[in-house]
Short mmCIF file of C-alpha atoms and ligand atoms in Angstrom, two decimals:
data_model
loop_
_atom_site.label_atom_id
_atom_site.label_comp_id
_atom_site.label_asym_id
_atom_site.label_seq_id
_atom_site.Cartn_x
_atom_site.Cartn_y
_atom_site.Cartn_z
CA UNK A 1135 199.43 166.31 -3.46
CA UNK A 1136 198.48 163.09 -5.24
CA UNK A 1137 200.81 160.06 -5.10
CA UNK A 1138 200.91 160.19 -8.89
CA UNK A 1139 202.89 163.45 -8.65
CA UNK A 1140 205.91 161.24 -8.05
CA UNK A 1141 205.51 159.87 -11.55
CA UNK A 1142 208.16 161.28 -13.87
CA UNK A 1143 206.70 161.39 -17.38
CA UNK A 1144 209.00 160.20 -20.16
CA UNK A 1145 207.39 162.60 -22.59
CA UNK A 1146 209.52 162.42 -25.73
CA UNK A 1147 210.01 158.70 -25.59
CA UNK A 1148 206.29 158.14 -24.99
CA UNK A 1149 205.41 160.29 -27.94
CA UNK A 1150 207.75 158.53 -30.32
CA UNK A 1151 206.55 155.11 -29.15
CA UNK A 1152 202.93 156.21 -29.52
CA UNK A 1153 203.47 157.47 -33.07
CA UNK A 1154 205.42 154.35 -34.07
CA UNK A 1155 202.81 152.10 -32.59
CA UNK A 1156 199.78 153.79 -34.08
CA UNK A 1157 201.20 154.89 -37.43
CA UNK A 1158 204.33 152.80 -37.94
CA UNK A 1159 204.70 149.71 -40.11
CA UNK A 1160 205.00 147.15 -37.32
CA UNK A 1161 201.78 146.09 -35.56
CA UNK A 1162 203.65 145.26 -32.37
CA UNK A 1163 206.65 146.20 -30.27
CA UNK A 1164 208.43 144.27 -27.56
CA UNK A 1165 209.85 146.33 -24.74
CA UNK A 1166 213.14 145.35 -23.16
CA UNK A 1167 214.49 146.64 -19.90
CA UNK A 1168 216.19 145.19 -16.82
CA UNK A 1169 214.22 144.40 -13.67
CA UNK A 1170 212.40 147.21 -11.88
CA UNK A 1171 213.38 149.96 -14.25
CA UNK A 1172 209.87 151.23 -14.93
CA UNK A 1173 208.49 149.13 -17.80
CA UNK A 1174 205.07 148.62 -16.24
CA UNK A 1175 204.92 152.22 -15.10
CA UNK A 1176 205.77 153.32 -18.64
CA UNK A 1177 203.05 151.13 -20.17
CA UNK A 1178 200.36 152.23 -17.77
CA UNK A 1179 201.16 155.80 -16.84
CA UNK A 1180 202.93 157.09 -19.92
CA UNK A 1181 201.93 155.22 -23.05
CA UNK A 1182 198.48 154.06 -21.95
CA UNK A 1183 197.68 157.43 -20.47
CA UNK A 1184 198.72 159.37 -23.58
CA UNK A 1185 196.84 157.01 -25.88
CA UNK A 1186 193.64 157.02 -23.85
CA UNK A 1187 193.47 160.50 -22.32
CA UNK A 1188 195.08 162.62 -25.00
CA UNK A 1189 194.12 160.75 -28.16
CA UNK A 1190 191.05 158.74 -27.17
CA UNK A 1191 192.30 155.24 -27.97
CA UNK A 1192 191.04 152.16 -26.20
CA UNK A 1193 193.70 150.64 -23.94
CA UNK A 1194 193.91 147.11 -22.61
CA UNK A 1195 196.40 145.99 -20.01
CA UNK A 1196 197.09 142.45 -18.82
CA UNK A 1197 199.97 141.07 -16.79
CA UNK A 1198 200.59 137.34 -17.06
CA UNK A 1199 202.57 137.48 -13.86
CA UNK A 1200 199.49 138.20 -11.76
CA UNK A 1201 197.88 134.92 -12.56
CA UNK A 1202 199.83 132.60 -14.74
CA UNK A 1203 197.47 129.67 -14.17
CA UNK A 1204 194.84 130.69 -16.73
CA UNK A 1205 196.30 133.18 -19.18
CA UNK A 1206 193.44 132.86 -21.65
CA UNK A 1207 190.85 133.70 -19.00
CA UNK A 1208 193.01 136.62 -17.99
CA UNK A 1209 193.10 137.92 -21.56
CA UNK A 1210 189.34 137.59 -21.88
CA UNK A 1211 188.88 139.43 -18.62
CA UNK A 1212 191.21 142.22 -19.81
CA UNK A 1213 189.25 142.53 -23.08
CA UNK A 1214 185.99 142.63 -21.18
CA UNK A 1215 187.34 145.40 -18.96
CA UNK A 1216 188.68 147.37 -21.91
CA UNK A 1217 185.26 147.28 -23.56
CA UNK A 1218 183.49 148.72 -20.54
CA UNK A 1219 182.90 152.45 -20.36
CA UNK A 1220 185.34 153.67 -17.71
CA UNK A 1221 187.68 156.58 -17.25
CA UNK A 1222 191.39 155.96 -17.57
CA UNK A 1223 192.00 156.54 -13.86
CA UNK A 1224 189.31 153.95 -13.02
CA UNK A 1225 191.09 151.52 -15.30
CA UNK A 1226 194.45 152.20 -13.65
CA UNK A 1227 192.96 151.36 -10.28
CA UNK A 1228 191.49 148.10 -11.58
CA UNK A 1229 194.79 147.07 -13.16
CA UNK A 1230 196.51 147.48 -9.82
CA UNK A 1231 194.08 144.99 -8.23
CA UNK A 1232 194.35 141.23 -8.53
CA UNK A 1233 191.61 139.94 -10.81
CA UNK A 1234 188.84 137.92 -9.15
CA UNK A 1235 189.16 134.14 -9.08
CA UNK A 1236 185.99 133.64 -11.10
CA UNK A 1237 185.09 135.91 -13.92
CA UNK A 1238 181.67 136.41 -15.37
CA UNK A 1239 182.02 137.93 -18.78
CA UNK A 1240 179.51 140.70 -19.23
CA UNK A 1241 176.68 141.28 -21.64
CA UNK A 1242 179.23 141.81 -24.38
CA UNK A 1243 180.29 138.20 -24.44
CA UNK A 1244 177.43 136.87 -26.64
CA UNK A 1245 177.75 133.58 -24.86
CA UNK A 1246 175.35 134.75 -22.19
CA UNK A 1247 176.49 134.23 -18.65
CA UNK A 1248 179.81 132.62 -19.55
CA UNK A 1249 181.84 132.22 -16.41
CA UNK A 1250 185.48 131.29 -16.33
CA UNK A 1251 187.76 130.42 -13.51
CA UNK A 1252 191.11 132.14 -13.41
CA UNK A 1253 192.62 129.53 -11.11
CA UNK A 1254 191.92 126.69 -13.52
CA UNK A 1255 194.94 124.99 -14.98
CA UNK A 1256 193.87 123.11 -18.09
CA UNK A 1257 196.40 121.86 -20.58
CA UNK A 1258 194.36 122.65 -23.65
CA UNK A 1259 192.46 125.90 -24.07
CA UNK A 1260 188.82 125.31 -24.99
CA UNK A 1261 188.32 126.28 -28.62
CA UNK A 1262 185.28 128.38 -27.75
CA UNK A 1263 187.36 130.54 -25.42
CA UNK A 1264 189.89 131.20 -28.18
CA UNK A 1265 186.99 132.03 -30.45
CA UNK A 1266 185.59 134.34 -27.83
CA UNK A 1267 188.96 136.05 -27.52
CA UNK A 1268 188.97 136.59 -31.26
CA UNK A 1269 185.50 138.12 -31.08
CA UNK A 1270 186.44 140.39 -28.19
CA UNK A 1271 189.52 141.54 -30.04
CA UNK A 1272 187.36 142.21 -33.06
CA UNK A 1273 185.18 144.50 -30.96
CA UNK A 1274 188.22 146.30 -29.64
CA UNK A 1275 189.78 146.80 -33.06
CA UNK A 1276 189.44 150.24 -34.56
CA UNK A 1277 191.36 151.09 -37.71
CA UNK A 1278 190.89 154.84 -37.29
CA UNK A 1279 192.14 154.86 -33.72
CA UNK A 1280 193.79 151.48 -33.07
CA UNK A 1281 193.23 149.90 -29.68
CA UNK A 1282 196.43 149.43 -27.70
CA UNK A 1283 197.07 146.10 -26.07
CA UNK A 1284 199.66 146.34 -23.33
CA UNK A 1285 200.70 142.81 -22.42
CA UNK A 1286 203.08 142.61 -19.49
CA UNK A 1287 205.30 139.74 -18.28
CA UNK A 1288 204.69 137.75 -21.46
CA UNK A 1289 207.66 135.48 -20.80
CA UNK A 1290 205.29 133.63 -18.44
CA UNK A 1291 203.30 132.47 -21.46
CA UNK A 1292 206.26 130.44 -22.69
CA UNK A 1293 206.16 128.31 -19.52
CA UNK A 1294 202.43 127.69 -19.56
CA UNK A 1295 201.01 124.41 -20.92
CA UNK A 1296 198.46 126.38 -22.97
CA UNK A 1297 201.01 129.04 -23.88
CA UNK A 1298 201.82 128.00 -27.45
CA UNK A 1299 198.18 127.67 -28.42
CA UNK A 1300 197.26 130.99 -26.87
CA UNK A 1301 200.16 132.73 -28.57
CA UNK A 1302 199.17 131.17 -31.89
CA UNK A 1303 195.55 132.30 -31.43
CA UNK A 1304 196.65 135.75 -30.39
CA UNK A 1305 199.02 136.06 -33.33
CA UNK A 1306 196.27 135.12 -35.77
CA UNK A 1307 193.79 137.55 -34.23
CA UNK A 1308 196.33 140.38 -34.16
CA UNK A 1309 197.60 139.67 -37.67
CA UNK A 1310 194.11 139.78 -39.08
CA UNK A 1311 193.49 143.20 -37.51
CA UNK A 1312 196.85 144.86 -38.00
CA UNK A 1313 195.21 148.21 -38.62
CA UNK A 1314 192.95 148.16 -35.60
CA UNK A 1315 195.00 146.46 -32.89
CA UNK A 1316 198.50 147.45 -31.87
CA UNK A 1317 200.42 145.64 -29.17
CA UNK A 1318 203.30 146.23 -26.80
CA UNK A 1319 204.72 143.10 -25.20
CA UNK A 1320 206.87 143.47 -22.12
CA UNK A 1321 208.81 141.16 -19.89
CA UNK A 1322 211.43 141.28 -17.21
CA UNK A 1323 213.59 138.41 -18.43
CA UNK A 1324 215.26 138.92 -21.76
CA UNK A 1325 216.06 135.24 -22.10
CA UNK A 1326 212.41 134.48 -21.35
CA UNK A 1327 211.26 137.00 -23.94
CA UNK A 1328 213.57 135.51 -26.53
CA UNK A 1329 211.77 132.20 -26.04
CA UNK A 1330 208.54 133.94 -26.97
CA UNK A 1331 209.77 136.04 -29.88
CA UNK A 1332 212.97 134.59 -31.27
CA UNK A 1333 212.57 130.83 -31.05
CA UNK A 1334 211.86 129.74 -34.61
CA UNK A 1335 208.93 127.59 -33.60
CA UNK A 1336 207.35 130.28 -31.38
CA UNK A 1337 204.07 131.62 -32.83
CA UNK A 1338 205.08 135.20 -32.11
CA UNK A 1339 208.46 134.73 -33.83
CA UNK A 1340 209.55 138.08 -35.24
CA UNK A 1341 206.06 139.46 -34.84
CA UNK A 1342 207.13 142.39 -32.68
CA UNK A 1343 209.91 144.91 -33.31
CA UNK A 1344 212.28 145.45 -30.38
CA UNK A 1345 212.03 148.55 -28.24
CA UNK A 1346 214.47 149.58 -25.50
CA UNK A 1347 213.41 151.56 -22.47
CA UNK A 1348 215.91 154.42 -22.21
CA UNK A 1349 217.61 154.74 -18.82
CA UNK A 1350 216.44 157.52 -16.53
CA UNK A 1351 218.79 160.49 -16.35
CA UNK A 1352 219.46 163.34 -13.90
CA UNK A 1353 216.13 164.93 -14.94
CA UNK A 1354 214.41 162.13 -13.04
CA UNK A 1355 216.44 162.96 -9.93
CA UNK A 1356 215.66 166.69 -10.22
CA UNK A 1357 211.96 165.94 -10.62
CA UNK A 1358 211.92 163.66 -7.58
CA UNK A 1359 213.87 166.17 -5.45
CA UNK A 1360 211.36 168.84 -6.38
CA UNK A 1361 208.39 166.73 -5.37
CA UNK A 1362 210.20 165.72 -2.17
CA UNK A 1363 210.74 169.37 -1.33
CA UNK A 1364 207.06 170.15 -1.88
CA UNK A 1365 205.90 167.22 0.23
CA UNK A 1366 208.43 167.28 3.09
CA UNK A 1367 209.64 170.90 2.99
CA UNK A 1368 213.23 169.68 2.94
CA UNK A 1369 215.83 170.39 0.28
CA UNK A 1370 218.09 167.42 -0.34
CA UNK A 1371 221.70 167.51 -1.45
CA UNK A 1372 221.66 167.02 -5.22
CA UNK A 1373 225.17 165.55 -5.48
CA UNK A 1374 224.47 162.85 -2.89
CA UNK A 1375 221.19 162.13 -4.67
CA UNK A 1376 222.95 161.76 -8.02
CA UNK A 1377 225.65 159.54 -6.49
CA UNK A 1378 223.04 157.23 -4.99
CA UNK A 1379 221.09 157.19 -8.26
CA UNK A 1380 224.19 156.29 -10.31
CA UNK A 1381 225.31 153.70 -7.80
CA UNK A 1382 222.05 151.85 -8.42
CA UNK A 1383 222.23 152.23 -12.21
CA UNK A 1384 219.59 154.91 -12.36
CA UNK A 1385 216.94 152.66 -10.87
CA UNK A 1386 213.78 154.69 -10.10
CA UNK A 1387 212.44 152.33 -7.47
CA UNK A 1388 215.58 152.27 -5.37
CA UNK A 1389 215.87 156.00 -5.57
CA UNK A 1390 212.35 156.28 -4.19
CA UNK A 1391 213.31 153.93 -1.36
CA UNK A 1392 216.02 156.41 -0.41
CA UNK A 1393 213.50 159.26 -0.51
CA UNK A 1394 211.12 157.26 1.63
CA UNK A 1395 213.84 156.67 4.25
CA UNK A 1396 214.55 160.41 4.29
CA UNK A 1397 210.88 161.26 4.48
CA UNK A 1398 210.32 158.93 7.42
CA UNK A 1399 213.26 160.30 9.44
CA UNK A 1400 213.56 164.06 9.07
CA UNK A 1401 216.86 164.15 10.99
CA UNK A 1402 218.75 161.49 9.06
CA UNK A 1403 221.50 162.75 6.73
CA UNK A 1404 221.38 162.02 3.01
CA UNK A 1405 224.51 159.86 3.21
CA UNK A 1406 223.23 157.84 6.20
CA UNK A 1407 219.91 157.28 4.46
CA UNK A 1408 221.80 156.05 1.38
CA UNK A 1409 223.78 153.53 3.47
CA UNK A 1410 220.66 152.37 5.28
CA UNK A 1411 218.68 152.02 2.05
CA UNK A 1412 221.44 149.99 0.39
CA UNK A 1413 221.49 147.63 3.41
CA UNK A 1414 217.70 147.34 3.52
CA UNK A 1415 217.52 146.56 -0.17
CA UNK A 1416 220.17 143.85 0.13
CA UNK A 1417 218.28 142.33 3.06
CA UNK A 1418 214.92 142.50 1.26
CA UNK A 1419 216.26 140.76 -1.77
CA UNK A 1420 218.21 138.21 0.27
CA UNK A 1421 221.35 138.90 -1.70
CA UNK A 1422 223.51 137.35 1.05
CA UNK A 1423 221.62 134.10 0.79
CA UNK A 1424 221.92 134.01 -2.99
CA UNK A 1425 225.64 134.75 -2.82
CA UNK A 1426 226.32 132.15 -0.13
CA UNK A 1427 224.53 129.54 -2.22
CA UNK A 1428 227.07 130.05 -5.02
CA UNK A 1429 230.37 128.21 -5.25
CA UNK A 1430 233.62 130.07 -5.80
CA UNK A 1431 233.76 129.62 -9.61
CA UNK A 1432 230.18 130.88 -9.94
CA UNK A 1433 230.92 133.87 -7.72
CA UNK A 1434 233.96 134.68 -9.81
CA UNK A 1435 231.85 134.49 -12.97
CA UNK A 1436 229.16 136.67 -11.36
CA UNK A 1437 231.76 139.26 -10.46
CA UNK A 1438 233.21 139.23 -13.99
CA UNK A 1439 229.71 139.78 -15.39
CA UNK A 1440 229.03 142.54 -12.83
CA UNK A 1441 232.27 144.25 -13.87
CA UNK A 1442 230.98 144.06 -17.46
CA UNK A 1443 234.21 142.74 -18.89
CA UNK A 1444 233.93 142.90 -22.68
CA UNK A 1445 235.24 139.33 -23.14
CA UNK A 1446 234.14 137.22 -20.15
CA UNK A 1447 235.10 134.00 -21.95
CA UNK A 1448 238.18 135.32 -23.70
CA UNK A 1449 241.68 136.10 -22.48
CA UNK A 1450 240.55 139.14 -20.44
CA UNK A 1451 237.93 137.05 -18.65
CA UNK A 1452 240.46 134.29 -17.97
CA UNK A 1453 242.98 136.73 -16.49
CA UNK A 1454 240.32 138.28 -14.26
CA UNK A 1455 239.12 134.85 -13.17
CA UNK A 1456 242.66 133.90 -12.15
CA UNK A 1457 243.17 137.20 -10.31
CA UNK A 1458 239.92 136.77 -8.39
CA UNK A 1459 240.25 133.13 -7.41
CA UNK A 1460 244.00 132.65 -7.28
CA UNK A 1461 243.81 129.62 -9.57
CA UNK A 1462 244.11 129.32 -13.35
CA UNK A 1463 240.87 129.85 -15.27
CA UNK A 1464 239.28 126.72 -16.72
CA UNK A 1465 238.57 126.52 -20.46
CA UNK A 1466 235.89 128.86 -21.90
CA UNK A 1467 233.29 126.06 -22.13
CA UNK A 1468 233.60 125.42 -18.40
CA UNK A 1469 233.26 129.12 -17.65
CA UNK A 1470 230.20 129.19 -19.89
CA UNK A 1471 228.68 126.39 -17.85
CA UNK A 1472 229.20 128.51 -14.71
CA UNK A 1473 227.33 131.29 -16.42
CA UNK A 1474 224.50 128.94 -17.38
CA UNK A 1475 224.12 128.09 -13.69
CA UNK A 1476 223.77 131.81 -12.95
CA UNK A 1477 221.15 132.11 -15.70
CA UNK A 1478 219.21 129.13 -14.36
CA UNK A 1479 219.10 130.74 -10.95
CA UNK A 1480 217.85 133.99 -12.43
CA UNK A 1481 221.04 135.81 -11.44
CA UNK A 1482 222.37 136.55 -14.94
CA UNK A 1483 220.54 137.56 -18.09
CA UNK A 1484 221.48 138.79 -21.53
CA UNK A 1485 220.86 142.38 -22.61
CA UNK A 1486 221.55 143.59 -26.11
CA UNK A 1487 223.96 140.75 -26.71
CA UNK A 1488 225.86 141.34 -23.46
CA UNK A 1489 225.77 139.33 -20.29
CA UNK A 1490 224.52 141.19 -17.23
CA UNK A 1491 223.55 140.57 -13.65
CA UNK A 1492 219.76 140.58 -14.01
CA UNK A 1493 219.07 142.71 -10.97
CA UNK A 1494 220.81 146.10 -10.81
CA UNK A 1495 220.86 146.01 -6.98
CA UNK A 1496 222.60 142.68 -7.02
CA UNK A 1497 225.13 144.02 -9.49
CA UNK A 1498 225.90 147.03 -7.27
CA UNK A 1499 226.04 144.75 -4.23
CA UNK A 1500 228.52 142.36 -5.87
CA UNK A 1501 230.76 145.25 -6.87
CA UNK A 1502 230.60 146.66 -3.32
CA UNK A 1503 231.85 143.43 -1.79
CA UNK A 1504 235.41 143.90 -2.87
CA UNK A 1505 237.31 141.63 -5.18
CA UNK A 1506 238.75 139.35 -2.48
CA UNK A 1507 235.51 137.76 -1.32
CA UNK A 1508 235.91 134.31 -2.81
N1 LIG B 2190 208.52 157.22 -14.60
C1 LIG B 2190 208.59 156.98 -13.29
N2 LIG B 2190 208.43 157.97 -12.40
C2 LIG B 2190 208.51 157.72 -11.07
N3 LIG B 2190 208.73 156.52 -10.55
C3 LIG B 2190 208.90 155.49 -11.38
C4 LIG B 2190 208.85 155.66 -12.80
N4 LIG B 2190 209.06 154.45 -13.37
C5 LIG B 2190 209.23 153.59 -12.36
N5 LIG B 2190 209.13 154.19 -11.17
C6 LIG B 2190 209.25 153.56 -9.83
O1 LIG B 2190 209.90 152.33 -9.97
C7 LIG B 2190 209.04 151.26 -9.53
C8 LIG B 2190 209.24 150.07 -10.44
O2 LIG B 2190 208.69 150.34 -11.71
P1 LIG B 2190 207.97 149.21 -12.57
O3 LIG B 2190 207.21 148.30 -11.70
O4 LIG B 2190 207.27 149.91 -13.66
O5 LIG B 2190 209.27 148.44 -13.13
P2 LIG B 2190 209.30 147.17 -14.09
O6 LIG B 2190 210.42 147.40 -15.03
O7 LIG B 2190 207.95 146.90 -14.64
O8 LIG B 2190 209.70 146.04 -13.04
P3 LIG B 2190 209.63 144.43 -13.22
O9 LIG B 2190 210.84 144.07 -14.01
O10 LIG B 2190 209.72 143.92 -11.81
O11 LIG B 2190 208.33 144.12 -13.89
C9 LIG B 2190 207.64 151.85 -9.58
O12 LIG B 2190 206.80 151.22 -8.66
C10 LIG B 2190 207.88 153.31 -9.23
O13 LIG B 2190 207.98 153.45 -7.84
MG1 LIG B 2191 206.72 145.23 -14.51
#
């Protein structure tokens, strides 16, 4: 059994994204989805796989998280890789590895022997590297079977000193080859992504149409239980599995943590493994530490956001704030400033116009604490 058997293919969604991307009117999509919900896995194992293996498109993948010091070098490296003759599974393996510190662009670069350092942190991108990127993209472009550029963690670009120039160069290159190059941008912070796509002065402003990763449903659980049964010869209780899955907002990674705990200890019960996994996750993510670092008003605001109150700054939010803390709620502006603190610390984020706790585990953890912990 290969580890990839654990992958649950999102077939219908992948197909509709593939068709929209290759034949739709917009040359680019931007994929939204909370932390650790399977965006990268979708790009690489669903969309990229279908495009490359089933339909023979060229696929490029680059994550700006891996090495945010030299994003332009990273893009060039990704282009260079995409132009090499390799099978899709070889590519997948390479994408999982950290790129080398120094990169020698191959025979395809024209500029013979050009070597770039990924660790370099220049403020201004050399014009010849932007030109080289444009040339590489030109080689990748194919109007009959557009090349797919899968660019992950793009919110990192917004923080980089060269970011604006790179985005501007990229936008120009992609715009000029709308037929031959199609892009999916992804990121794990919606506020960060908005900086890249919705700020009026951002070069990629309104360039990409929004795309939402649909949540995993019970089919994911059934698929995972089936694979678990094949691997470990143990049938797990479906209801406990579904409860655990729902408790963590249908998060695939946390569900697999639970399966791993069960796989490692054949005698542990499903419910005990669920308790242990929840504790381990909280410890891993240092949720205690984050919570203790918050003052009472911020905790109250975090709980209100976790409870997904429809009007956190309105009358409902004020009443809840008072019930939680035992004191009258301050004016909405003050409560908004508490929320901004949570955003700055990466605890809260905005999804589809609604405020959310950015990490689904943290959300579940806050709700589990009981409403009197202030
Ligand atoms: N379709 C799937 N089938 C099986 N497991 C999955 C699937 N999607 C995600 N997972 C599991 O969830 C984990 C997290 O997925 P992934 O890294 O793609 O999330 P992400 O949304 O890109 O996270 P981040 O916000 O941190 O970038 C994967 O390593 C895998 O174990
Ligand atoms: Mg990811």
